[in-house]
Tab-separated table of C-alpha atoms and ligand atoms in Angstrom:
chain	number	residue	atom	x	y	z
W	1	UNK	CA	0.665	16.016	34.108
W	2	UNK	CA	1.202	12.749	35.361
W	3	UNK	CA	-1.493	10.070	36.391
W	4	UNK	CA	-1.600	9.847	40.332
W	5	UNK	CA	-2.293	6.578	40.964
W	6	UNK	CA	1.357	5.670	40.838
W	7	UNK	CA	2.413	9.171	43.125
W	8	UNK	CA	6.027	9.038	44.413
W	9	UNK	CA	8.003	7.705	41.588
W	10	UNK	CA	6.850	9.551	39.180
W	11	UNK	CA	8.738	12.815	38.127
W	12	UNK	CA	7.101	16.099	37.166
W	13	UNK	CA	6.580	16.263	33.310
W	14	UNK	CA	8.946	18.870	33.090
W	15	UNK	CA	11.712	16.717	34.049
W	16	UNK	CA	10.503	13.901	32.338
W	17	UNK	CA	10.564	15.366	28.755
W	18	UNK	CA	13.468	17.840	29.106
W	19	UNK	CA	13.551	20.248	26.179
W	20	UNK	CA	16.923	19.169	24.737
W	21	UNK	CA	14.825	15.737	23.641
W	22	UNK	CA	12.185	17.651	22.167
W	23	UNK	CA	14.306	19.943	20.454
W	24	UNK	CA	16.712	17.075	19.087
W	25	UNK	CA	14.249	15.013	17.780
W	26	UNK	CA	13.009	18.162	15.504
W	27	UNK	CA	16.767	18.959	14.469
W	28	UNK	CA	17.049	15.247	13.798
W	29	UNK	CA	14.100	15.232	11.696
W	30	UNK	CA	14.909	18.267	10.256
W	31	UNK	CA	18.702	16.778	9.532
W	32	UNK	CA	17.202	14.136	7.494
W	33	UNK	CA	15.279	16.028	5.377
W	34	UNK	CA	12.146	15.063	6.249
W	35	UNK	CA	10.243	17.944	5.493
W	36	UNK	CA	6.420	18.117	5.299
W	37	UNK	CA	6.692	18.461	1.581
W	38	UNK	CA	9.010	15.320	1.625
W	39	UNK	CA	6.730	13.351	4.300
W	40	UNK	CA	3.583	13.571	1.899
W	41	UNK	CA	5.091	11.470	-0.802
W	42	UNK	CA	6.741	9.140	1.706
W	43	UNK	CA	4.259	6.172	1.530
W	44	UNK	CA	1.167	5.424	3.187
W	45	UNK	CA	2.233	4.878	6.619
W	46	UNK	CA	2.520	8.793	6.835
W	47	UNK	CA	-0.491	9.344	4.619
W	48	UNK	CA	-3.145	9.819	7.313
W	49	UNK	CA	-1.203	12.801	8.986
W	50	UNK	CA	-3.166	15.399	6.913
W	51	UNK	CA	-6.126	13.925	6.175
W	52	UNK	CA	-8.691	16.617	8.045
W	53	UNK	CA	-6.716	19.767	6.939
W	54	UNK	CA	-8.333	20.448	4.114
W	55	UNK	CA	-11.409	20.401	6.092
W	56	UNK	CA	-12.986	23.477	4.644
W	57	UNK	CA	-13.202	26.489	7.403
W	58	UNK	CA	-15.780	29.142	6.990
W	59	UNK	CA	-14.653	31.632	8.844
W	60	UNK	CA	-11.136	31.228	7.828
W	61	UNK	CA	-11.341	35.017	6.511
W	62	UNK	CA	-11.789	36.224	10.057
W	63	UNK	CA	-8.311	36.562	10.666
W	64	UNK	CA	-6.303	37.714	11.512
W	65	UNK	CA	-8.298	40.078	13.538
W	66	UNK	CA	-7.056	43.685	15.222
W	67	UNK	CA	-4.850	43.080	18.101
W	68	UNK	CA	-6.203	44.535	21.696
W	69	UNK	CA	-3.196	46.302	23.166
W	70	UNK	CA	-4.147	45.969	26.677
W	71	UNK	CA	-2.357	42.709	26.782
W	72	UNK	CA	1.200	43.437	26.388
W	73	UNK	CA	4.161	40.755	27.207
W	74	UNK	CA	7.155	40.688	29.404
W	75	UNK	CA	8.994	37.971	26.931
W	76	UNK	CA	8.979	37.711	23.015
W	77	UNK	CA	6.048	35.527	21.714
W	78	UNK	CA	7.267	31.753	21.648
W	79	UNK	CA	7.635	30.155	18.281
W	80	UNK	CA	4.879	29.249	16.450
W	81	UNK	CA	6.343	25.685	15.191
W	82	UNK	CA	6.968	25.226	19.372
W	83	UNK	CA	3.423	26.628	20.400
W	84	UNK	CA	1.967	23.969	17.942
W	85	UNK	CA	4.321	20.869	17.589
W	86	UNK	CA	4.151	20.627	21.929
W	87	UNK	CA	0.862	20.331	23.310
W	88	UNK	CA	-1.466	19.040	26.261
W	89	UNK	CA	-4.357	16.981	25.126
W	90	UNK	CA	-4.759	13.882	26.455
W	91	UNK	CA	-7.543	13.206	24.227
W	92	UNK	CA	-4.739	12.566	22.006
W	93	UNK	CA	-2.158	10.657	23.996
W	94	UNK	CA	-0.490	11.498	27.406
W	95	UNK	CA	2.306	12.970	25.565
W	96	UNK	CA	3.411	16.090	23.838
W	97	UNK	CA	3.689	14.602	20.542
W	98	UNK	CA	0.686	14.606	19.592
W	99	UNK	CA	0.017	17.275	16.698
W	100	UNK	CA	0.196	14.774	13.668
W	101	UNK	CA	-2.673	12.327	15.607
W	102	UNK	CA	-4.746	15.300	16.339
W	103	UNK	CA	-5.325	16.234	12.485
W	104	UNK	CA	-7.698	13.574	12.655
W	105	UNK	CA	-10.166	15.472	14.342
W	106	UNK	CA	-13.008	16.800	12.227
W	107	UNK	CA	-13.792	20.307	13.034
W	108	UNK	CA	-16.735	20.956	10.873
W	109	UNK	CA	-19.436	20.609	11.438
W	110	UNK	CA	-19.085	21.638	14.760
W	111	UNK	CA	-21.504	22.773	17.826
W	112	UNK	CA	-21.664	24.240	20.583
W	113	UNK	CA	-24.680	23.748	23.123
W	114	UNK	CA	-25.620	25.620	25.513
W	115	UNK	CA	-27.409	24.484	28.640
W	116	UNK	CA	-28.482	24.579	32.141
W	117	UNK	CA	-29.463	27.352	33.940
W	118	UNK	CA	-30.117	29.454	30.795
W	119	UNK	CA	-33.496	31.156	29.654
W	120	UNK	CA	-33.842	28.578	26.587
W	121	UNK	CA	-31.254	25.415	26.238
W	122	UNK	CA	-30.070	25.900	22.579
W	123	UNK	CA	-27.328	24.449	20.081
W	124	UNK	CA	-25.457	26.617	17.660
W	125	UNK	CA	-23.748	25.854	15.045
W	126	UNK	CA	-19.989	27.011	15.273
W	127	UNK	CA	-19.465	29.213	12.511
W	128	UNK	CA	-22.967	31.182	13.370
W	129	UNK	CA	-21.257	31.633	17.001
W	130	UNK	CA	-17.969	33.023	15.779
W	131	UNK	CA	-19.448	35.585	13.670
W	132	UNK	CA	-21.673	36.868	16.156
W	133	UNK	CA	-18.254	37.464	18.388
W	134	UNK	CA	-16.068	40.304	18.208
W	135	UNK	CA	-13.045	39.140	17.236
W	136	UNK	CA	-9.911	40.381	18.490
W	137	UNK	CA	-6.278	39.454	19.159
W	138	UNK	CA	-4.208	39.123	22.924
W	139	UNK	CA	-0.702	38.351	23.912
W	140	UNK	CA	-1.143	36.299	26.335
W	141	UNK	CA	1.330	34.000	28.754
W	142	UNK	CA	0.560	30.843	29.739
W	143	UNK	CA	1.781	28.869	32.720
W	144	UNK	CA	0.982	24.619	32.773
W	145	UNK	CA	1.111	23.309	36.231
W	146	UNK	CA	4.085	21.204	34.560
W	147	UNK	CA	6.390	24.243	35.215
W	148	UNK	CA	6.750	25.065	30.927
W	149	UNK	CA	5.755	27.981	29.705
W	150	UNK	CA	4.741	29.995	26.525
W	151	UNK	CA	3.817	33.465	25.257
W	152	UNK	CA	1.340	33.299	22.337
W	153	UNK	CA	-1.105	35.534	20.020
W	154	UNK	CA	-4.395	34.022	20.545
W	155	UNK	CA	-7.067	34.955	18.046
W	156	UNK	CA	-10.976	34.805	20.268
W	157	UNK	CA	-13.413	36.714	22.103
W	158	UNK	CA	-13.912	37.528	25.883
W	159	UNK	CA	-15.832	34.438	27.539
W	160	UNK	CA	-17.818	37.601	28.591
W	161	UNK	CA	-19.367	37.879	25.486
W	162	UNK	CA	-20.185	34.445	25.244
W	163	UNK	CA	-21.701	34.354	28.797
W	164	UNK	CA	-24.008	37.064	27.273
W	165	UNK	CA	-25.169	35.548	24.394
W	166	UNK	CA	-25.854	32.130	26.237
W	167	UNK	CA	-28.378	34.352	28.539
W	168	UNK	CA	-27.904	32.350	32.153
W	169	UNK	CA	-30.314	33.017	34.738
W	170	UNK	CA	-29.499	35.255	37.710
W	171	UNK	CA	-28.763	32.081	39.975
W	172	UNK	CA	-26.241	30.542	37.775
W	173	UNK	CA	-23.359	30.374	39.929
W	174	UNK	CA	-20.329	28.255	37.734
W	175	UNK	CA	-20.191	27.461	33.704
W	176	UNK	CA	-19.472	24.674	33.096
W	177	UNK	CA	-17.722	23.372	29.677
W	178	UNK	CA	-17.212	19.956	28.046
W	179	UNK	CA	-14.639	18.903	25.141
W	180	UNK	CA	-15.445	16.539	22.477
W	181	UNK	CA	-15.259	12.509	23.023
W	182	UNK	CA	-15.832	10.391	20.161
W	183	UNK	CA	-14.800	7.128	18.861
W	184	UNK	CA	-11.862	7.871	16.998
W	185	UNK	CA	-9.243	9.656	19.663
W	186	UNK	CA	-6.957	7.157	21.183
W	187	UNK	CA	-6.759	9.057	24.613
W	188	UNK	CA	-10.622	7.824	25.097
W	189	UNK	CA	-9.392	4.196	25.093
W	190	UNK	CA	-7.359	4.649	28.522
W	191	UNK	CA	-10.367	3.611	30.728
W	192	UNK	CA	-8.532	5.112	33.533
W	193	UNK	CA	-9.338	8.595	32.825
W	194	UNK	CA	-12.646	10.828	33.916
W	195	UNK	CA	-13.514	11.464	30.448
W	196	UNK	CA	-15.078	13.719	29.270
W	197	UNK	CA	-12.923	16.652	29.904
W	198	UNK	CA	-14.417	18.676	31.544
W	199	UNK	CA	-13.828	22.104	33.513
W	200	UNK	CA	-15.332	24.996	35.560
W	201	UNK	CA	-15.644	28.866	36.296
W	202	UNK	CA	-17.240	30.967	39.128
W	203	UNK	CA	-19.582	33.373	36.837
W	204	UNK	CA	-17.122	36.263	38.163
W	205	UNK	CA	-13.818	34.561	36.708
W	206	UNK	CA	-16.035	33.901	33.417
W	207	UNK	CA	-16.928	37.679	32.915
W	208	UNK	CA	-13.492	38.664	33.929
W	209	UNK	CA	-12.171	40.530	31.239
W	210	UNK	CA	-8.971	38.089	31.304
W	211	UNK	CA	-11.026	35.325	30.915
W	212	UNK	CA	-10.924	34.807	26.497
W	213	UNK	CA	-13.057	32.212	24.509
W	214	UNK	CA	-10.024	31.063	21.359
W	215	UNK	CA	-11.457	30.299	17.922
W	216	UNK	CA	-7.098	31.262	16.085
W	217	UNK	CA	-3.558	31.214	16.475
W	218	UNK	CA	-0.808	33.643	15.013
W	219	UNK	CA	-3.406	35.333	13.011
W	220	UNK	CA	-5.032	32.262	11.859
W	221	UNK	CA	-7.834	29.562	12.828
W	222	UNK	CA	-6.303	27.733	15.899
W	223	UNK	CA	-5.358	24.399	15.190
W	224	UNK	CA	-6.619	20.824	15.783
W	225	UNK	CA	-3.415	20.366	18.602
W	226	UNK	CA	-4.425	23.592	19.827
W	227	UNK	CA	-7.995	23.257	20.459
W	228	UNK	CA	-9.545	23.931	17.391
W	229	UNK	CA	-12.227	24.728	16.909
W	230	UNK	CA	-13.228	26.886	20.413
W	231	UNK	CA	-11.065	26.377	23.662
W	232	UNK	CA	-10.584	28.467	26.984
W	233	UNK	CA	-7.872	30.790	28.251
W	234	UNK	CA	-7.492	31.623	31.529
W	235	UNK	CA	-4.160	33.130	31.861
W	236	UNK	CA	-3.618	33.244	35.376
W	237	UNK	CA	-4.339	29.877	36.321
W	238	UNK	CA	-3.104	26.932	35.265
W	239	UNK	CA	-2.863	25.716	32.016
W	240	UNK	CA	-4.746	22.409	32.408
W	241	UNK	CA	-8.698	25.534	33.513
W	242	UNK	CA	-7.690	26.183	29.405
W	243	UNK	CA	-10.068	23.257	27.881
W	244	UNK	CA	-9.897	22.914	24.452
W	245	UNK	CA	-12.421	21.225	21.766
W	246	UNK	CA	-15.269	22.675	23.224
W	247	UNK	CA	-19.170	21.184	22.856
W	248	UNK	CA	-20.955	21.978	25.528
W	249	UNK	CA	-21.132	25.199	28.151
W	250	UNK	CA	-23.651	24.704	30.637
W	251	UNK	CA	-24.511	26.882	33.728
W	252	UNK	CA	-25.336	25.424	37.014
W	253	UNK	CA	-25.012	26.692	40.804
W	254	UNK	CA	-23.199	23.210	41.491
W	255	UNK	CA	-19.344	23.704	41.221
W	256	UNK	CA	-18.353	21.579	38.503
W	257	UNK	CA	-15.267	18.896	39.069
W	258	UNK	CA	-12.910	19.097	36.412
W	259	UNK	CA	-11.126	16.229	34.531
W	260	UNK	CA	-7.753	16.650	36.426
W	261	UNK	CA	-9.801	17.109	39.922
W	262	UNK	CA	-11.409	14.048	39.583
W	263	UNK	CA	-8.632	12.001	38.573
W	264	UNK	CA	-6.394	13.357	41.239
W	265	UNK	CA	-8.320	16.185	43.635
W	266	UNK	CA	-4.988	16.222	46.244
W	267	UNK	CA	-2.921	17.659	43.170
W	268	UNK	CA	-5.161	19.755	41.014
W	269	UNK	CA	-7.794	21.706	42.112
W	270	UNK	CA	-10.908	23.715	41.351
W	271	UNK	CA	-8.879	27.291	41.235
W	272	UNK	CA	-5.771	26.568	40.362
W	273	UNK	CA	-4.664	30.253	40.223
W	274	UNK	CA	-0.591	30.370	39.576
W	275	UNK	CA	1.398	30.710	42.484
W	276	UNK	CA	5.062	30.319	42.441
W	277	UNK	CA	5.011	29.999	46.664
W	278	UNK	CA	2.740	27.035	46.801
W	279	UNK	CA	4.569	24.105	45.062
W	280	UNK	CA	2.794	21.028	43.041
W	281	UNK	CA	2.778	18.169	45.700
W	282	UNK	CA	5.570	16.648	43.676
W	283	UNK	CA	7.444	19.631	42.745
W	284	UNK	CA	8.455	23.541	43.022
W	285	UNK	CA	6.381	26.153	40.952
W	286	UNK	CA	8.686	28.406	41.460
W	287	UNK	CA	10.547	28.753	37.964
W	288	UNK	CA	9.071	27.862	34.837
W	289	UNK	CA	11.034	26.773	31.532
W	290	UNK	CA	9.990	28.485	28.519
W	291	UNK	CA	9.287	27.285	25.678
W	292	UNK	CA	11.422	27.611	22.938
W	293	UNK	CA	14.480	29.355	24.752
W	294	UNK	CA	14.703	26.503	27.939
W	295	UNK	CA	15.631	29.364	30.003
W	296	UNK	CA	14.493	28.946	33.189
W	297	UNK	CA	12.509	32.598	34.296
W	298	UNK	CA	10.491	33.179	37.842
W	299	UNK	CA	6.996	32.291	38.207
W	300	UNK	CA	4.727	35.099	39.105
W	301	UNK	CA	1.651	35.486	41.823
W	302	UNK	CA	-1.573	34.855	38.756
W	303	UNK	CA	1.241	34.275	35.979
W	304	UNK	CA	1.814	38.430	36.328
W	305	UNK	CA	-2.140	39.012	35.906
W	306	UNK	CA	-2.878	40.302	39.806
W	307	UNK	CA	-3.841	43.426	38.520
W	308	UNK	CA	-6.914	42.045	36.268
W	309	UNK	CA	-7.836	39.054	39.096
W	310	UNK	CA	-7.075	39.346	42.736
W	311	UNK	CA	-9.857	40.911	43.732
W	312	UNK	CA	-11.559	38.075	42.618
W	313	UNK	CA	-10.443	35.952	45.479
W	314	UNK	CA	-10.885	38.230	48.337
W	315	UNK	CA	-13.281	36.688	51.171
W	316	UNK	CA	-11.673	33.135	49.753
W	317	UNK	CA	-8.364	33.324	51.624
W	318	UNK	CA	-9.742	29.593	53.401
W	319	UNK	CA	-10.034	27.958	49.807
W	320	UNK	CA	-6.881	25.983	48.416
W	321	UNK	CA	-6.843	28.892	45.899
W	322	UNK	CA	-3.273	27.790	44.544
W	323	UNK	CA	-3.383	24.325	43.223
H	1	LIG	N1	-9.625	18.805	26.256
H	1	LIG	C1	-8.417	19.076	26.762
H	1	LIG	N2	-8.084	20.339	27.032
H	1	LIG	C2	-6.863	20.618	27.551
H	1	LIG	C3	-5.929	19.592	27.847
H	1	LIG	C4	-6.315	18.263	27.538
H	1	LIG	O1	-5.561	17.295	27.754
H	1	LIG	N3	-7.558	18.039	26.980
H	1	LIG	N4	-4.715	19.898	28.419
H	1	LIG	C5	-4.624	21.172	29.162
H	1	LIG	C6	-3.262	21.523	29.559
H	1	LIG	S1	-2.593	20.647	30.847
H	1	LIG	C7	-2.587	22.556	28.995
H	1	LIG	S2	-1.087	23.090	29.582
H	1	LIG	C8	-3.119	23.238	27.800
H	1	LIG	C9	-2.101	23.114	26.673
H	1	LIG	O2	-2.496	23.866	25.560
H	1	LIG	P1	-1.591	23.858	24.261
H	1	LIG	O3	-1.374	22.444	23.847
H	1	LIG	O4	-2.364	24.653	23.244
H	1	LIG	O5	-0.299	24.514	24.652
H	1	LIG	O6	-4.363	22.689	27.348
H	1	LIG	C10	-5.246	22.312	28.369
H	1	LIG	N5	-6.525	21.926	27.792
H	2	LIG	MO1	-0.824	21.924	31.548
């Protein structure tokens, strides 16, 4: 995702970092031996890369956690060094490199507060939350607007649950959810950008069964890059709905503008349900290159996940559903 305020030169992302850099950069590192065992005893300068892993995790023990079936893949699960070395988070840098930088945020402790429209506003601390979720694995694909894609085991809970437990009244029409922004995170420094992140539900996409609060990642806690310690999926809409670093989940009957909407509202929108047949403004969403493989595979009407979601948007034809 590119910042609008420079539109027509820019490429789409997905030109702009082509896999074969990505990938050679890794086999380069990988040629010189810099492992992660060698890195740690490489000086100082590379010190700080670790420094929050060791943060302790309660809940650690959790996983990994029975698999739901339901959810079954058209594609073999990506990598789990690609799923976590090539990220989104712009909290972090507008790049995709940047796993190392995000180990410096401290998960613990953590939490999450819940507000708004609710019967009683309340904060809770994260591990509390987690174990009063049922736990379970999904295979799930995931589309970003960029036109990459991945197919990953996400560890969580359905948002339903969580929707539940937060007890919203009856006229609570959207949640709305907030990521972290602190002092530390070097995305918070370009001025340019809406922060907080910040993104939105109709109450019917939130207790869609789809819809799936993540607390791990290939059987483990999810990581920092990932969205550690609580982050969204919404599989069939674009990857930028999926907010990660989650602190606050508030329920209003104003529809909340996201991060990406605000910066750029002509380019990403409040639904942003996949569509290969309406393109980006600045490119095709037809194909999508997967992660991992490069191969380039055919986009599908709500990533493939009509079945679980269409009927969500009947009555809505007149809304830009698709960006
Ligand atoms: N807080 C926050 N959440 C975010 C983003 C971000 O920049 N900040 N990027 C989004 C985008 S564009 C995508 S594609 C996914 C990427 O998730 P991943 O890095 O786990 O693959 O996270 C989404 N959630
Ligand atoms: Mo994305």
């Amino acid at each position: 995702m590119l910042i609008k305020r420079n539109p027509g030169w820019r490429i789409p992302e997905s030109r702009a970092t082509p896999e074969s850099v990505y990938v050679n950069r890794r086999s380069l590192l990988q040629a010189m031996g810099l492992g992660a065992g060698l890195l740690a005893g490489a000086g100082a300068a590379l010190e700080l890369r670790p420094a929050r892993a060791a943060d302790p995790d309660p809940t650690a023990g959790l996983y990994p956690a029975k698999r739901n079936d339901r959810y079954t893949l058209d594609r073999p699960l990506t990598p789990e060094q690609d799923v976590t070395t090539y990220n989104n988070f712009y909290e972090y840098g507008s790049d995709k490199d940047i796993w190392e930088a995000a180990q410096e945020l401290k998960i613990r402790p953590w939490t999450v507060k819940f507000e708004g429209m609710v019967e009683q506003e309340r904060e809770v601390d994260i591990d509390t939350l987690i174990r009063a979720m049922p736990l379970e694995e999904r295979l799930y694909r995931h589309r970003c607007v960029e036109a990459w894609s991945m197919a990953v085991p996400w560890t969580g809970f359905p948002l339903k649950a969580l929707v539940d437990y937060a007890k919203p009244l009856a006229s609570a029409k959207y949640v709305r959810m907030q990521t972290f922004q602190n002092d530390e995170a070097p995305g918070f420094s370009q001025v340019f950008y809406p922060w907080p992140y910040v993104e939105g539900l109709t109450m019917a996409e939130a207790t869609n069964d789809l819809a799936f609060m993540v607390t791990g990642l290939y059987g483990k806690p999810v990581p920092r890059q990932n969205g550690a310690p609580l982050r969204l999926v919404t599989p069939w809409k674009y990857g930028f709905k999926s907010i990660k670093s989650i602190i606050r989940i508030g329920f209003t009957d104003e529809r909340p503008v996201s991060f990406w909407e605000q910066l750029q509202s002509s380019e990403y929108g409040f639904w942003a349900n996949v569509n290969p047949e309406v393109p980006h403004p600045r490119w095709s969403q037809a194909m999508e290159r997967v992660l991992g493989t490069g191969e380039r595979v055919p986009t599908q009407l709500f990533n493939g996940y009509g079945e679980y979601v269409a009927g969500l948007y009947k009555g809505l034809e007149g809304e830009r559903l698709y960006t």
